[in-house]
Amino acid sequence: MNDVADGDSSAQERRLTACNRDCPDACGIVATIEDGRITRLAGDPAHPVTRGFLCHRTSRVLERQYAPDRLTSPLRRDGGSFVPVSWEEALDDIAARLLAIRAESGPAAILAYRCGGSMGILKSVVDYFFERFGPVAVKSGDVCTGAGDAAQMTDFGDEDSHDFFDPARSRTIILWGKNLHVSSVHLIPVLREARASGATLVSVDPVFHKTAAMCDLFVQPRPGGDIALALGVARRMFESGTADPGAGAYCDHLDDFLALTHSRSVETWAELAGVPLASLESLADAYAIRPASLHIGWGLQRRRHGSAAVRVLDALGAISGNIGIPGGGVSYYTKRRGAFDLSFARREEVAPRLLPEACLGRAILEARDPPIRAVWISSANPVAMLPESHTVAEALAGRELTVVVDSFLTDTARLAHYVLPTTTLLEEDDLLGAYGHHWIVESRPVVAPPPGVKSDLDIIGELARRTGLGDAFSADADSWKRRVLGKVADRGASLDDLRRGPVRNPLAPTLMYPDRVFPTATGKVNLVHDVTLDPPRGTPLRPLLLMALATERAQGSQWLPSQQEGPATATVHPSAATGFVDGALARLESEIAEIVVRLKFDLRQRADVVLMEKGGWLSAGRCANALIRGAETDAGGCAVYHDTPVRLLPIAPA
Ligand SMILES: Nc1nc2c(c(=O)[nH]1)N[C@H]1C(S)=C(S)[C@@H](COP(=O)(O)OP(=O)(O)OC[C@H]3O[C@@H](n4cnc5c(=O)[nH]c(N)nc54)[C@H](O)[C@@H]3O)O[C@H]1N2
Ligand SMILES: Nc1nc2c(c(=O)[nH]1)N[C@H]1C(S)=C(S)[C@@H](COP(=O)(O)OP(=O)(O)OC[C@H]3O[C@@H](n4cnc5c(=O)[nH]c(N)nc54)[C@H](O)[C@@H]3O)O[C@H]1N2
Ligand code: SF4
Ligand SMILES: [Mo]
């Protein structure tokens, strides 16, 4: 049951659901409903990770839930504006046009694109529909975690993490490029407790932030300086005898990795990393106190050499003897889909054509034989969130049919031929795994969607009926849930079990590689041994690197319109903005575009970066991604978000 004890007030009811946002935590949520309206949200106190509290952005999500600009009718483009139309009219026309395009040009002329609007496991049914209808074109790569995923698969042959509470056993905890206050808030109490029990907490980040402030040691390398820093740390560990002398038993290429670390002096590594030698040494000495857990964030792999950076960190974890031991590990991602049977959707494997997500706009524009004629977008706002926003916008606006399923008229929805209004996280009916821990939860609608709003699953069901696939997509959410829980239902994680509360994925490990046997070709860790030492740098003309990062105030581009008024804030060290004063307006210019920003000075930041919030709207002139060129990382098809050289220019006189 998702009803929580009701108290004696009949008008007030509490209902349990789960947060579907693209966030490592997948929280349990307790919603208070009064007279059919949600009046309060709190974290589920019975969820071991959520512990009764929610993050800032979801605590405030009722403002979006009840926002006046929420869409409640399908919209059809009519010249430069939209007109409301009925679902019948919208879906009949969309279905007819998709069928015609498939008949004329083949399914490769249709692209189905989905990103992180909802982590609901049943969103795979949308993929599956387009697979059965086509298969159609889909994206390749992953702008979120792709480079690091590829690194861990190459090094360890698998990708998962130690149990969420395992850091309680660490003596050292390294947060390498992680800002917990923004994207892993529920890890904060766990690490505070570990610290209170004597663990040393370390942050390695080019940016000073609240998480750095709570650490015992903060190392602030140049952006992309991680490869040099980690190689320097490894060299110092080899030289001081703190590396694992037995590492050769479970690592391939140990001699080559050793040689790589010895290709520069520790002093030179520190210099290349942009840190004082003492910082590098302190980091190495802290990491040598085992067990030490290394937690790699996702930001640092969104660089040209992002996969190599994660590979060097994997290698550091291995040679330091921290793999396979309680309180150790190199944790990057937990398999959020691990419990679920999603074998029905085969995506890339069967797609007739793959378009690289990191360069999606250009890939759509350049596709030939057939061209991309129609695009279906759900759970995504690619104009705001993918690199080269203007190219993405041009590509979408130029299709014959662009359909966007969203709850708001986003930068992307504005370009659509049809916008289909959909449910929010508080109306979601789905299952969730997490990419920061191993608990799985069910989400249930705590209120019904407003009239005129349909879930992705319902929309797909109706489209299927109109395209000859009705039978395959007539199942309701519960039936799909039972189907995807097939692997774990008889192991304590059936739908009924989940209705009693969160369940730890019975298939998930608590410790990775405890026997130090790895699912690689040789059974050993594949140590990286050939890396390019080419950290991103500004150019003489544009000396600063743009880093537009997740912010606690919003999820991706999901802001209230009032939060997108006026110029975006660009935070810089004062010496990065000579000639400007704190609070001044400036033009922030890259090779491909410019926007107006308001400067905020911060003496704790490096002088080679400009910091912005990710997710700014193109329509509000606040979109960092308008400045960033589409490009893929060295492996895994992540987007190179953080390597863009920019400069600050005075506002042109009127
Ligand atoms: N509040 C909020 N939370 C979110 C999101 C959001 O939009 N808002 N987004 C969600 C999503 S989609 C994801 S994938 C995760 C994002 O989580 P992350 O990708 O981990 O978040 P970021 O803030 O982009 O980056 C984390 C840290 O990496 C650092 N970093 C960047 N470049 C480098 C580098 O070269 N070296 C090192 N050492 N550090 C570097 C940044 O300074 C930042 O402090 O969070 C999720 N959580
Ligand atoms: N500069 C820069 N850009 C970045 C990043 C960065 O660090 N820096 N981070 C990148 C990362 S990690 C990611 S994951 C991507 C995220 O990129 P997106 O996933 O495209 O980002 P969101 O802004 O969260 O857009 C999701 C949209 O889905 C809608 N939505 C929510 N729930 C549902 C639902 O149930 N169904 C449907 N159909 N729609 C729904 C929301 O209203 C929202 O408009 O952005 C990337 N972009
Ligand atoms: S966004 Fe993340 S931290 Fe916030 S409530 Fe949702 S799952 Fe929890
Ligand atoms: Mo992401």
Tab-separated table of C-alpha atoms and ligand atoms in Angstrom, residues 21-25 55-58 115-116 119 142-145 175-185 203-209 211 219-227 229 296-303 309 313 332 385 435 536 547-559 605 611-612 614-615 642-643, ligand 1:
chain	number	residue	atom	x	y	z
A	21	ARG	CA	14.994	12.557	-11.015
A	22	ASP	CA	18.356	12.048	-12.611
A	23	CYS	CA	20.127	11.893	-9.292
A	24	PRO	CA	22.223	9.233	-7.586
A	25	ASP	CA	19.874	9.033	-4.590
A	55	CYS	CA	17.331	17.875	-1.365
A	56	HIS	CA	16.670	21.547	-1.927
A	57	ARG	CA	15.364	21.151	-5.478
A	58	THR	CA	12.840	18.437	-4.770
A	115	CYS	CA	17.693	11.613	-21.738
A	116	GLY	CA	17.410	12.094	-17.961
A	119	MET	CA	14.955	7.722	-14.341
A	142	ASP	CA	26.070	9.022	-23.154
A	143	VAL	CA	26.642	12.670	-22.324
A	144	CYS	CA	26.189	11.916	-18.656
A	145	THR	CA	28.569	9.113	-17.699
A	175	LEU	CA	35.950	12.634	-3.228
A	176	TRP	CA	37.573	13.066	-6.610
A	177	GLY	CA	35.474	15.644	-8.454
A	178	LYS	CA	32.304	15.297	-6.365
A	179	ASN	CA	30.190	18.041	-4.878
A	180	LEU	CA	27.933	16.147	-2.495
A	181	HIS	CA	25.913	19.189	-1.533
A	182	VAL	CA	24.674	19.320	-5.094
A	183	SER	CA	24.447	15.792	-6.372
A	184	SER	CA	24.791	13.252	-3.567
A	185	VAL	CA	23.284	14.928	-0.531
A	203	SER	CA	38.265	16.608	-1.929
A	204	VAL	CA	40.052	16.896	-5.268
A	205	ASP	CA	38.314	19.487	-7.386
A	206	PRO	CA	39.307	22.486	-9.501
A	207	VAL	CA	36.336	24.255	-7.922
A	208	PHE	CA	36.045	25.279	-4.312
A	209	HIS	CA	32.574	24.434	-3.019
A	211	THR	CA	31.862	19.883	-0.079
A	219	VAL	CA	43.427	19.750	-3.506
A	220	GLN	CA	42.554	22.144	-6.321
A	221	PRO	CA	44.114	20.971	-9.596
A	222	ARG	CA	43.763	22.687	-12.933
A	223	PRO	CA	40.704	21.484	-14.838
A	224	GLY	CA	41.627	18.146	-16.376
A	225	GLY	CA	44.774	18.041	-14.242
A	226	ASP	CA	43.647	14.742	-12.739
A	227	ILE	CA	45.723	12.521	-14.994
A	229	LEU	CA	47.884	14.435	-10.350
A	296	ILE	CA	34.855	9.499	-8.619
A	297	GLY	CA	32.380	12.167	-9.684
A	298	TRP	CA	30.885	12.462	-13.132
A	299	GLY	CA	32.008	15.989	-13.932
A	300	LEU	CA	35.678	15.241	-14.508
A	301	GLN	CA	34.986	12.774	-17.338
A	302	ARG	CA	33.105	15.383	-19.386
A	303	ARG	CA	36.401	16.401	-20.938
A	309	ALA	CA	41.250	10.389	-16.398
A	313	LEU	CA	42.083	6.811	-11.129
A	332	TYR	CA	31.856	5.678	-9.853
A	385	MET	CA	21.342	20.471	-22.253
A	435	TYR	CA	23.161	5.220	-9.511
A	536	PRO	CA	42.598	21.382	-21.558
A	547	MET	CA	32.623	24.932	-16.479
A	548	ALA	CA	28.824	24.902	-16.295
A	549	LEU	CA	28.067	22.580	-13.388
A	550	ALA	CA	25.092	21.070	-11.608
A	551	THR	CA	23.601	23.415	-9.048
A	552	GLU	CA	21.614	22.601	-5.931
A	553	ARG	CA	18.926	25.014	-7.048
A	554	ALA	CA	17.726	23.019	-10.054
A	555	GLN	CA	17.665	19.710	-11.826
A	556	GLY	CA	19.156	20.172	-15.279
A	557	SER	CA	17.098	22.804	-17.074
A	558	GLN	CA	14.078	22.369	-14.776
A	559	TRP	CA	13.799	25.875	-13.397
A	605	GLN	CA	38.366	29.845	-7.245
A	611	LEU	CA	31.896	28.832	-13.437
A	612	MET	CA	28.240	28.747	-14.365
A	614	LYS	CA	24.227	24.066	-15.946
A	615	GLY	CA	20.758	24.060	-17.424
A	642	HIS	CA	34.062	21.533	-19.724
A	643	ASP	CA	36.985	22.195	-22.087
B	1	LIG	N1	21.077	19.632	-7.780
B	1	LIG	C1	21.357	18.925	-8.862
B	1	LIG	N2	21.805	17.678	-8.709
B	1	LIG	C2	22.082	16.940	-9.784
B	1	LIG	C3	21.936	17.429	-11.090
B	1	LIG	C4	21.457	18.752	-11.236
B	1	LIG	O1	21.280	19.260	-12.355
B	1	LIG	N3	21.193	19.466	-10.097
B	1	LIG	N4	22.271	16.662	-12.163
B	1	LIG	C5	22.281	15.248	-11.963
B	1	LIG	C6	23.013	14.574	-13.008
B	1	LIG	S1	22.276	14.476	-14.532
B	1	LIG	C7	24.222	14.028	-12.795
B	1	LIG	S2	24.986	13.137	-14.001
B	1	LIG	C8	24.916	14.237	-11.557
B	1	LIG	C9	26.020	15.182	-11.840
B	1	LIG	O2	26.977	15.046	-10.893
B	1	LIG	P1	28.403	15.507	-11.309
B	1	LIG	O3	28.592	15.332	-12.756
B	1	LIG	O4	29.343	14.804	-10.423
B	1	LIG	O5	28.253	17.030	-11.029
B	1	LIG	P2	29.031	18.246	-11.585
B	1	LIG	O6	28.624	19.357	-10.707
B	1	LIG	O7	28.854	18.437	-13.030
B	1	LIG	O8	30.526	17.881	-11.318
B	1	LIG	C10	30.934	17.429	-10.042
B	1	LIG	C11	32.229	18.041	-9.656
B	1	LIG	O9	33.203	17.688	-10.630
B	1	LIG	C12	34.108	18.737	-10.649
B	1	LIG	N5	34.966	18.696	-11.829
B	1	LIG	C13	34.749	19.207	-13.058
B	1	LIG	N6	35.840	19.043	-13.838
B	1	LIG	C14	36.766	18.427	-13.074
B	1	LIG	C15	38.108	17.996	-13.309
B	1	LIG	O10	38.668	18.163	-14.380
B	1	LIG	N7	38.732	17.381	-12.265
B	1	LIG	C16	38.147	17.187	-11.054
B	1	LIG	N8	38.836	16.590	-10.102
B	1	LIG	N9	36.896	17.601	-10.806
B	1	LIG	C17	36.213	18.203	-11.806
B	1	LIG	C18	33.244	19.959	-10.599
B	1	LIG	O11	33.968	21.078	-10.196
B	1	LIG	C19	32.179	19.559	-9.603
B	1	LIG	O12	32.480	20.012	-8.311
B	1	LIG	O13	24.204	14.949	-10.617
B	1	LIG	C20	22.841	14.832	-10.627
B	1	LIG	N10	22.469	15.685	-9.567
